[in-house]
XYZ file of C-alpha atoms in Angstrom:
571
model
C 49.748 86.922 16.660
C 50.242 84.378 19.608
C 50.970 85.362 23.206
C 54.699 85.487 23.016
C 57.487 85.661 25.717
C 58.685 88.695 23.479
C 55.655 90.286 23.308
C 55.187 90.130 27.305
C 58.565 91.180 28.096
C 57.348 94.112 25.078
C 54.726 94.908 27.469
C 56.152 95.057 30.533
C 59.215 97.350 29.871
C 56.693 99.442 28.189
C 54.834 99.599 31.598
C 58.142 100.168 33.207
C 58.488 103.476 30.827
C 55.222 105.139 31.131
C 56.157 108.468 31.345
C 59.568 108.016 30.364
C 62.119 108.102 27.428
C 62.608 105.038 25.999
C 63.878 103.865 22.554
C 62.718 100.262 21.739
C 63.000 98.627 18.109
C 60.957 95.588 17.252
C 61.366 92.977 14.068
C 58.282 92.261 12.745
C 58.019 90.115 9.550
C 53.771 91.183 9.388
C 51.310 94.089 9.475
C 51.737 95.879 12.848
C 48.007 95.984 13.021
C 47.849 93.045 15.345
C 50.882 94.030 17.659
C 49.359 97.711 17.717
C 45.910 95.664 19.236
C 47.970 93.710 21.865
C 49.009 97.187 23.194
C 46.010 99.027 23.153
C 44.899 96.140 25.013
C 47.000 96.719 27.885
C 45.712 100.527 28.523
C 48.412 102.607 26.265
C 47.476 105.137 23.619
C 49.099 104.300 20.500
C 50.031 107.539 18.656
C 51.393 105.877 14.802
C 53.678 107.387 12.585
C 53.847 106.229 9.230
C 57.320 107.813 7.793
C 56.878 108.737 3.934
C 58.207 111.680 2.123
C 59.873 114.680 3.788
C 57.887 113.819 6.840
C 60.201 114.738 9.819
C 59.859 112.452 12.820
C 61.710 114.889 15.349
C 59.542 117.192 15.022
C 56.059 114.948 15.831
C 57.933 113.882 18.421
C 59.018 117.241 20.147
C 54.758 117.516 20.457
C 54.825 114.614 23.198
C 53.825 117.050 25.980
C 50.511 117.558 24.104
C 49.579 113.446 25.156
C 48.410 111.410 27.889
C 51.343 109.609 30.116
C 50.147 106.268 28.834
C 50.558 107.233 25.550
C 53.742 105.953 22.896
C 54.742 106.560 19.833
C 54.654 103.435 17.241
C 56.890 104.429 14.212
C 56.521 102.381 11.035
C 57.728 103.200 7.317
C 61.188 104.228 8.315
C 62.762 102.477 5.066
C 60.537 105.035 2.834
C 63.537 107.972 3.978
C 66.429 105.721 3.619
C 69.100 106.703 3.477
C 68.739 110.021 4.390
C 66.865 109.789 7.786
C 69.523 107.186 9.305
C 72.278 109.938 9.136
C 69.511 112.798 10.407
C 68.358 110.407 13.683
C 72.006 109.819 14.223
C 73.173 113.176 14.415
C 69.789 114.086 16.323
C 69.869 111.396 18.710
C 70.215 113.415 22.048
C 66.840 115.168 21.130
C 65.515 111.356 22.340
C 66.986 112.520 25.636
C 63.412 114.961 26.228
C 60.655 113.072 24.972
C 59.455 111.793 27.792
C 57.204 108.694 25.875
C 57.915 105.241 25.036
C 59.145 105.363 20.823
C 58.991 101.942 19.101
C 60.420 101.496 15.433
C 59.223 98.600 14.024
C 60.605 97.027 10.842
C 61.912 93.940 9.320
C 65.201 92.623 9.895
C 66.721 94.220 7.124
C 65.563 97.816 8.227
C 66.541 97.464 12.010
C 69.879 96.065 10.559
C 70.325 98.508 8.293
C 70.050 101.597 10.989
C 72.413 99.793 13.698
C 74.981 99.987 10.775
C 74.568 103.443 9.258
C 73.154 105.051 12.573
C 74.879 103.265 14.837
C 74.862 106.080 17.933
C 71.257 106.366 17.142
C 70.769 102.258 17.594
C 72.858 102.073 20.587
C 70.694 104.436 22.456
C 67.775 102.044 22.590
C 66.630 100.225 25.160
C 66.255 96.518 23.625
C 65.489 94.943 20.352
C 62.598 92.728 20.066
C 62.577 89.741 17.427
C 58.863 89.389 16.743
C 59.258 87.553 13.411
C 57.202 83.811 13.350
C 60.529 82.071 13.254
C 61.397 83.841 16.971
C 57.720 82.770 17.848
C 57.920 79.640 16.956
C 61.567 79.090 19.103
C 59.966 80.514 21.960
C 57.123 78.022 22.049
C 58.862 75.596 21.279
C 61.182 76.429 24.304
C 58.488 77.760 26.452
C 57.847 75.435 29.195
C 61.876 74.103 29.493
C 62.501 77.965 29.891
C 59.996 78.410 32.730
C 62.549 76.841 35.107
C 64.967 80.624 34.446
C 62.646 83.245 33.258
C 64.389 85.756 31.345
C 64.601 88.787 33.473
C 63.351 91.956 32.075
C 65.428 95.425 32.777
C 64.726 98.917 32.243
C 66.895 101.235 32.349
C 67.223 104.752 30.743
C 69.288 105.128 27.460
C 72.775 105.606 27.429
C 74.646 107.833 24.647
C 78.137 106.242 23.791
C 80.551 108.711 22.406
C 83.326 107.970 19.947
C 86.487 108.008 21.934
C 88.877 107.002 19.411
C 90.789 109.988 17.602
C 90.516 107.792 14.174
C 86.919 107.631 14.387
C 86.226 111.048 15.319
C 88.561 112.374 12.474
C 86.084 109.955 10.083
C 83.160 111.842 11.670
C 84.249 115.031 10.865
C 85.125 113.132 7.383
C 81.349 112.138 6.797
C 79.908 115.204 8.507
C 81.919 118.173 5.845
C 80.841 115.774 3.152
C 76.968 115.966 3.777
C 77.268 119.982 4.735
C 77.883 119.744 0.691
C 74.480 117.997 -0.184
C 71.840 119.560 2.418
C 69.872 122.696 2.119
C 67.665 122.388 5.125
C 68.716 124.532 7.856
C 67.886 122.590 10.493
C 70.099 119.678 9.013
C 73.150 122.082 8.495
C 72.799 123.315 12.223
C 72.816 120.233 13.283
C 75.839 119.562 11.424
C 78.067 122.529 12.104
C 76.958 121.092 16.168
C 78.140 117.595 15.463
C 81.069 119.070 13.198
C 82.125 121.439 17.012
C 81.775 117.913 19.042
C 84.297 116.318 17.254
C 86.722 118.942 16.909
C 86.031 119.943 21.216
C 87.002 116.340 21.933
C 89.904 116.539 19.395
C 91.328 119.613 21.152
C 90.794 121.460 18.425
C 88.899 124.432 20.633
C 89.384 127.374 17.752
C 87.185 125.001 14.897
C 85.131 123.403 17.564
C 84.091 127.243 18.565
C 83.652 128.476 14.829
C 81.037 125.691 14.099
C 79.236 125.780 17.283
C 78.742 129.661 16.504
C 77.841 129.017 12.809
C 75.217 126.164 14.771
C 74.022 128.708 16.814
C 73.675 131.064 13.812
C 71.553 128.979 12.138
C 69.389 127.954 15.373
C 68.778 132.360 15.852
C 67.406 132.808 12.539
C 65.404 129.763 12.500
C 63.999 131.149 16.449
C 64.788 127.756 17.285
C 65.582 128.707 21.340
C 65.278 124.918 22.051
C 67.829 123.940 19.458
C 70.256 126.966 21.273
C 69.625 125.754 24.702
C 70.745 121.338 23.899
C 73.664 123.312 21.519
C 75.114 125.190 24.909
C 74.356 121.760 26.858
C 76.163 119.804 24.646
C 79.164 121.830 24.328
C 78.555 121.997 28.326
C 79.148 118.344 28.629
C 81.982 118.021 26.546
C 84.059 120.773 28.311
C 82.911 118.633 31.438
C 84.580 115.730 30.002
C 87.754 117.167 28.906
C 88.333 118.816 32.484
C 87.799 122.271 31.401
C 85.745 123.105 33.884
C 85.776 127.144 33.651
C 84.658 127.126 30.291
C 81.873 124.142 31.297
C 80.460 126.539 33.603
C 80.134 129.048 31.422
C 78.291 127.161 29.528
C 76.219 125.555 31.698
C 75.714 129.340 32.813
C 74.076 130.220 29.170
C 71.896 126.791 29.762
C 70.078 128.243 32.778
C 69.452 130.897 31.451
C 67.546 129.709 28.793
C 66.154 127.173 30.627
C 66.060 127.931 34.881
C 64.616 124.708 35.579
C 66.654 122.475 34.432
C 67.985 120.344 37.307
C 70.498 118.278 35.025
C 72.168 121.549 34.536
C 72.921 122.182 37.850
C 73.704 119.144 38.644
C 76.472 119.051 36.008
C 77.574 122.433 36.949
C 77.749 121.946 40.421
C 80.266 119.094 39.588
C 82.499 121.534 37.528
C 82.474 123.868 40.448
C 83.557 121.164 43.121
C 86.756 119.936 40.715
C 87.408 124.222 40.213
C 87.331 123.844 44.296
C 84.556 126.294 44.890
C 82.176 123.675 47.389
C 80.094 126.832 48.326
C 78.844 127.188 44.718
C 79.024 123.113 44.397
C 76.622 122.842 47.099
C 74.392 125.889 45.951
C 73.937 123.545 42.661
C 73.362 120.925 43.985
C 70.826 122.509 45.927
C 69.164 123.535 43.219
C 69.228 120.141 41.234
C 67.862 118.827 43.928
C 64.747 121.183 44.246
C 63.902 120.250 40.548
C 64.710 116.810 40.663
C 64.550 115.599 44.316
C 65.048 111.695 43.090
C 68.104 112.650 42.093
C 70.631 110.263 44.645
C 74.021 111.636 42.651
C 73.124 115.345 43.388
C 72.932 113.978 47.494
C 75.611 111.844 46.824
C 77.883 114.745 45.468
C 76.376 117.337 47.542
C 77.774 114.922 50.082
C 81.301 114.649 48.938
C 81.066 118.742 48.699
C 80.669 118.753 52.479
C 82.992 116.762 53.125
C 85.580 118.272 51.494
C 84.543 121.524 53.475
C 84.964 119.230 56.434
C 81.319 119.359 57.359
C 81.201 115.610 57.901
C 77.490 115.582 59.930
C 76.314 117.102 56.936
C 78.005 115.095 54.148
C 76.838 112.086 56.262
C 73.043 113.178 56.573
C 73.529 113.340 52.181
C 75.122 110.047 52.075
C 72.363 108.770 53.868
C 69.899 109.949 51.581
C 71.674 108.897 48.953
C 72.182 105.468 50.459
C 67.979 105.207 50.858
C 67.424 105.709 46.912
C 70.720 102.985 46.330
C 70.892 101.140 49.429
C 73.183 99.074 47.510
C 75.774 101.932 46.679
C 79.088 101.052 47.841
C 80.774 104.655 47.126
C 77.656 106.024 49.200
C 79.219 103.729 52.096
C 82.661 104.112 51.524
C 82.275 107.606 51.269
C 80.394 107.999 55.168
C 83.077 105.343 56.239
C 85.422 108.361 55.488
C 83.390 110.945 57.012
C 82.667 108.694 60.429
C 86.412 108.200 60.561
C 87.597 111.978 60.383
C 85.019 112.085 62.630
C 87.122 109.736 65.517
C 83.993 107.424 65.121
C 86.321 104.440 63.921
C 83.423 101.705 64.833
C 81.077 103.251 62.304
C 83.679 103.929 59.614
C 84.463 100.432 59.957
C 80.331 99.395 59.973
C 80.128 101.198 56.619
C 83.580 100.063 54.730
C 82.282 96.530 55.866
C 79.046 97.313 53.612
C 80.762 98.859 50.595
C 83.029 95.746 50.419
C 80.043 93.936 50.945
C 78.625 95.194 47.857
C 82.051 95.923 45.757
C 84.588 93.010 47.099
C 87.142 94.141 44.906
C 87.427 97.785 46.184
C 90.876 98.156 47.381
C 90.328 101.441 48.753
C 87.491 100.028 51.023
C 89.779 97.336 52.689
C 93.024 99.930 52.771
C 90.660 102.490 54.678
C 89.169 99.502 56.771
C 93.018 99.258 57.695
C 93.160 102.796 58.611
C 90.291 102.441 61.033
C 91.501 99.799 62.808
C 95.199 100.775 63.342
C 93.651 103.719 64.614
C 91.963 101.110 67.182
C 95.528 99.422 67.923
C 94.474 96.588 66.150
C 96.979 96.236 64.094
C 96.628 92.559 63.179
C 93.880 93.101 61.636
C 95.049 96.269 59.922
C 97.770 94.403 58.246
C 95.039 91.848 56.912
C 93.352 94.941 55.226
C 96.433 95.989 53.721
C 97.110 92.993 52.339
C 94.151 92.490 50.588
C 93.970 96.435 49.672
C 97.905 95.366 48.208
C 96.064 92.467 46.306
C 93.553 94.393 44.343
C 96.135 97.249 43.551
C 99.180 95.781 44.032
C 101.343 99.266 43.178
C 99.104 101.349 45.986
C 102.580 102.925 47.779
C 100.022 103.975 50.338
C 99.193 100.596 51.430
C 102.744 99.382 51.343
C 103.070 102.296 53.663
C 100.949 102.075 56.406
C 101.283 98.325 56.193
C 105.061 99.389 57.092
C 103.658 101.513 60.129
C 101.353 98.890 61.325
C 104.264 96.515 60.885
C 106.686 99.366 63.142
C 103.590 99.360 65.761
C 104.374 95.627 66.489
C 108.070 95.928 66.862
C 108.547 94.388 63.208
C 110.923 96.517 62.179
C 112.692 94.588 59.072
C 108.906 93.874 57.891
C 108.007 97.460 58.210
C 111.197 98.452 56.374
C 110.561 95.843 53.594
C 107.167 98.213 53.309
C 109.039 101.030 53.336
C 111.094 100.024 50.421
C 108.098 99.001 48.782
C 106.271 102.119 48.939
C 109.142 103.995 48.006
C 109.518 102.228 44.848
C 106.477 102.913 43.669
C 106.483 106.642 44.926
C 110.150 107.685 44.657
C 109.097 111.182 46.490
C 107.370 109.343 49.233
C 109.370 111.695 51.943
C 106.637 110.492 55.074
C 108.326 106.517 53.939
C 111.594 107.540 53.693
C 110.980 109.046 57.411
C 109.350 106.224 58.513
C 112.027 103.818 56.831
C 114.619 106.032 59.034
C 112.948 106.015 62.309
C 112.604 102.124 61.623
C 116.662 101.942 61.213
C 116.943 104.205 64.234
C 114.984 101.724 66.472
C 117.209 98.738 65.160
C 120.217 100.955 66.442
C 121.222 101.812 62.789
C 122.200 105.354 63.173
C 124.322 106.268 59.998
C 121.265 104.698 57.773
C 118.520 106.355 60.064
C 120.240 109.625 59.008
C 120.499 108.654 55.282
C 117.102 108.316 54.850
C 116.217 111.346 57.157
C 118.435 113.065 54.649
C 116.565 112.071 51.559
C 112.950 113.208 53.479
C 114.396 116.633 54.196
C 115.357 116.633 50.055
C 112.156 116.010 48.826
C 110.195 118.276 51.752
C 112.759 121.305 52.942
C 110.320 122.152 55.617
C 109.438 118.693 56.840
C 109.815 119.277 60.674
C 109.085 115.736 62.207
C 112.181 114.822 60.372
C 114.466 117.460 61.340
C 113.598 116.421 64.673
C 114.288 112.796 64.222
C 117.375 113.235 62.270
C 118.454 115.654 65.505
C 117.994 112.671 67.772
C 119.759 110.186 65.391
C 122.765 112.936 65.485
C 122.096 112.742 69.493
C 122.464 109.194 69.875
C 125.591 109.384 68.079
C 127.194 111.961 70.277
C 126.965 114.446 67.660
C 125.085 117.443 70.028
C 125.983 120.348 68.040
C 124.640 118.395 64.941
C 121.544 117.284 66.785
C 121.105 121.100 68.680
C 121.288 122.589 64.446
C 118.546 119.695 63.794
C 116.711 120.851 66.817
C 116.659 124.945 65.705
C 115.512 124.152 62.635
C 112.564 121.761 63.646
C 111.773 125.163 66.463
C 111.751 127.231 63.670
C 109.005 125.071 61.474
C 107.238 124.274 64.291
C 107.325 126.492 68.074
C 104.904 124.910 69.747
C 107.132 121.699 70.328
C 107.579 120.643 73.600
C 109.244 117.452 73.267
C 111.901 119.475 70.617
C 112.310 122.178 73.163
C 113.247 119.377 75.896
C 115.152 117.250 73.539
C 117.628 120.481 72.182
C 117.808 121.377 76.464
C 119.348 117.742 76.362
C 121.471 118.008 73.749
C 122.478 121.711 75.319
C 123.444 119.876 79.011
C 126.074 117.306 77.424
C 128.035 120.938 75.727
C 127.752 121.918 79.909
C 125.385 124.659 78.325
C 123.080 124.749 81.301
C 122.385 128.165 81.166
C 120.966 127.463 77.601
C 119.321 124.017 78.776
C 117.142 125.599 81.536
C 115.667 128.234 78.768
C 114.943 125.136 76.733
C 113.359 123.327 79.577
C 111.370 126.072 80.781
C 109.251 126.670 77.423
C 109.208 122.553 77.110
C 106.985 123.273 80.791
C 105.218 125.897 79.248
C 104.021 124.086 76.457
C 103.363 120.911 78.478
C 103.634 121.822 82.353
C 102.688 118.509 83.195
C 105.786 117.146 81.636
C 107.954 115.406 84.786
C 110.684 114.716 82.790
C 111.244 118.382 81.675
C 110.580 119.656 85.620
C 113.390 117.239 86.513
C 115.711 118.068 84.113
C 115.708 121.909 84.931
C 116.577 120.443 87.845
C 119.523 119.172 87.515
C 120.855 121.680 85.144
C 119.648 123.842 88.358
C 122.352 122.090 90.669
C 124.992 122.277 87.973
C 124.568 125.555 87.869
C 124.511 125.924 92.209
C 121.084 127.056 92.467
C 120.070 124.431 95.107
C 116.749 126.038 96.431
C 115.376 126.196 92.677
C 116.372 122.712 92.012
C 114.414 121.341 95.090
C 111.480 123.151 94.017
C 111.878 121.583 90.440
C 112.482 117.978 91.956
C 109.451 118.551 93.975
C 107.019 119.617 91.055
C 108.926 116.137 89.174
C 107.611 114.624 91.833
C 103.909 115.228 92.043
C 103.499 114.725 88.321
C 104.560 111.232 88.846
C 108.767 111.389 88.078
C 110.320 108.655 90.552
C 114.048 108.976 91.097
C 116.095 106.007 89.994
């Protein structure tokens, strides 16, 4: 056999997966003696398998703990059990998950062909195919030196199970799976039926069936002793309930997992995640934890543990995760994005912005990088360049009402008040109950000295949000600047009763009070607007005058006074 560019690449991802699962197939067109030579070559023990008879693969394989790291498995003689073995390695296929050594299944074209159709879950969990037929050879030579100029890169990367997501093809599943349940007898076959039978039926909401045959599985796997085959039935099950969003039930499952098997750090990792979307962090981050402690290369479980923290709003600590997670992917733009938002609830706009600079770096489509970018800086006043980050945050997702939003507040900031109101519009378009835009849109009309519409839209905030103070309180003013003071004083009450610590309410109702002549009422009003904010001049002076009005001269000059040293100058 000649040195081929196959064969290296062969080599080299097999060097990649010492230790590690990994599902290659190779075409060979020739005994496998001399391929089996080239390996051996290179330091790995070559464990064969020659498939004939009821021989069950599986099963040799479940002994890989018994070898040496640098050992693989070289599988030959898999067209001896068609057709039977392409439906068994299909529906077995996560079992590849656990064997922790390299698996090769050579064949000719025909046979590799013949197992991507009929098992095609099974074939899609490899790694790569290699053509090692002469006619590949010979291309390869022949292209050889013009192909030295781009090498073809080699990756590894761990298998990937795709599941069926269409309902047709599930329903066909089930179709093919109660078919065969008619024509085998070995238990181990039927168990693993009955399981693949309960997939289907979990992901087609069918949770009564989907039970029945994962208990008639689990039947089978208790008289059989088979505690393994229990443990990946509970996992599986597990990781469908994870993916349908029923996260009780995952745990639960995930719960019967551990116990069979306390080590098992994919477990918790998986569970921890069903914990943080049932809002329990604490248990999240005990999970995580422990995912962690048996798999401490594992950058999700920081990552996540991170997001956990945050959501507990521990930011140092979700940062000091991210971080870790960021030194095993120091390419991960969530990892970023994610301490961008932790730096920024943490006032520390300059870093937020350091890190949302680095996850658009590395993802320069991510709309929610450049809209929180935009955050950051408005919270800077630079609202220039805020707007620029909207706008391209409004590029990528072009319906974000958010962005239209605070693009409209930004806009406001500047005195652009028909640009902000545009945004306004915009936002509430695509968020009809957008009551903050609606109140944003309002105080925008209310600066242009559009009263009647201010109110309108104050209106429709207080519809969709009945306790929405901060427009209350602006509707009371709008009401004010129309002369309508008992209006505004109703506007004012309310806004007092949703929120009491108010000072600028308290001051604003004592104005409202003193054009009625109420100043009994007014200097009531402006003393708790002092006792909320005593170093408010404007409220000192105002019990002032409502002081005179009222004859109380000596009072008033002490008020005036206090005006005075807090910085009030008389007009």
């Amino acid at each position: 056999m000649i040195y081929t560019q196959q064969l290296k690449q062969l080599l080299n991802e097999l060097g990649l997966a010492k230790g590690r699962n990994c599902l290659l197939f190779v075409i060979l067109d020739k005994s496998p003696n001399e391929l089996i030579a080239h390996i051996e070559s290179n330091g790995f023990k070559v464990n064969e398998i020659y498939l004939k008879g009821e021989l069950n693969l599986l099963e040799i394989l479940t002994g890989w703990r018994e070898t040496v790291e640098s050992s693989i498995y070289f599988v030959s003689g898999i067209y001896n059990q068609f057709p039977w073995v392409l439906g068994y390695l299909n529906l077995h296929r996560d079992l590849f998950y656990d064997i922790k050594r390299p698996v090769i299944i050579v064949g000719s074209e025909y046979e590799i062909s013949e197992i991507a159709k009929l098992a095609p879950d099974f074939f899609r969990f490899r790694s790569r195919t290699y053509d090692l037929t002469k006619k590949r050879m010979r291309e390869k030579e022949e292209n050889f030196i013009m192909s030295l100029a781009k090498p073809e890169p080699v990756y590894y990367s761990l298998p990937i199970f795709e599941e069926e997501k269409g309902e047709e093809k599930l329903k066909e599943r089930i179709k093919v799976d109660e078919y065969l349940l008619g024509t085998v007898r070995d238990d181990y076959k039927r168990a693993e039926l009955y399981m693949s039978l309960a997939i289907s039926h979990f992901k087609l909401d069918n949770f009564k069936k989907g039970k029945e045959y994962f208990e008639k599985s689990n039947a089978i796997r208790d008289k059989l002793s088979d505690d393994r085959g229990v443990l990946i039935n509970y996992k599986r099950i597990a990781d469908v309930l994870l993916w349908k969003g029923r996260f009780e039930e995952a745990t639960e499952h995930y719960n019967q997992v551990l116990k069979l098997n306390p080590n098992l750090a994919e477990a918790y990792f998986n569970r921890g995640f069903a914990y943080d979307n049932l809002n329990q962090y604490e248990r999240a981050i005990e999970d995580y934890n422990m995912a962690i402690e048996f798999n401490p290369d594992v950058a999700g479980a920081y990552y996540n543990r991170g997001l956990a923290y945050a959501k507990k709003g521990e930011f140092d600590r979700s940062i000091e995760d991210y971080n870790r997670a960021i030194d095993f992917n120091p390419e991960s733009a969530d990892a970023y994005y994610n301490r961008g938002v932790a730096h920024y609830e943490k006032g520390e706009f300059d870093r937020s912005i350091e890190d949302y600079n680095r996850a658009i770096e590395f993802n320069p489509e991510s709309a929610g990088a450049y809209y929180n970018r935009g955050l950051a800086y408005a919270k800077k006043g630079e609202f220039d360049r805020s707007i620029e980050d909207y706008n391209r945050a409004i590029e990528f997702n072009p319906e974000s009402a958010d962005a239209y939003y605070n693009r409209g507040l930004a806009y406001a900031k500047k005195g652009e008040f028909d640009r902000s109101i545009e945004d306004f519009d915009k936002a509430i378009e695509f968020n009809p109950e957008y009551a903050a835009a609606y109140n944003n849109c309002g105080n925008a009309y209310y600066e242009k000295g559009n009263f009647d519409r201010a109110i309108e839209d104050y209106n429709k905030a207080i519809e969709l949000n009945h306790e929405y103070a901060a427009a209350y309180y602006n509707r009371g003013n709008a009401y004010g600047e129309k002369g309508e003071f008992d209006r505004a004083i109703e506007d004012y009450n309310k806004t007092i009763e949703l929120n009491p610590e108010s000072a600028a309410t308290w001051f604003n109702k004592g104005v409202a009070l003193g054009e009625l002549e109420r100043y009994e009422e007014t200097i009531e009003c402006y003393d708790k607007a002092i006792e909320l904010n005593p170093t408010d001049e404007d409220a000192w002076f105002a019990k002032c005058r409502s002081l005179e009005k009222l004859g109380h001269k000596d009072e008033a000059e002490h008020c005036f006074q206090k005006a005075k040293e807090l910085g009030y100058e008389a007009s």
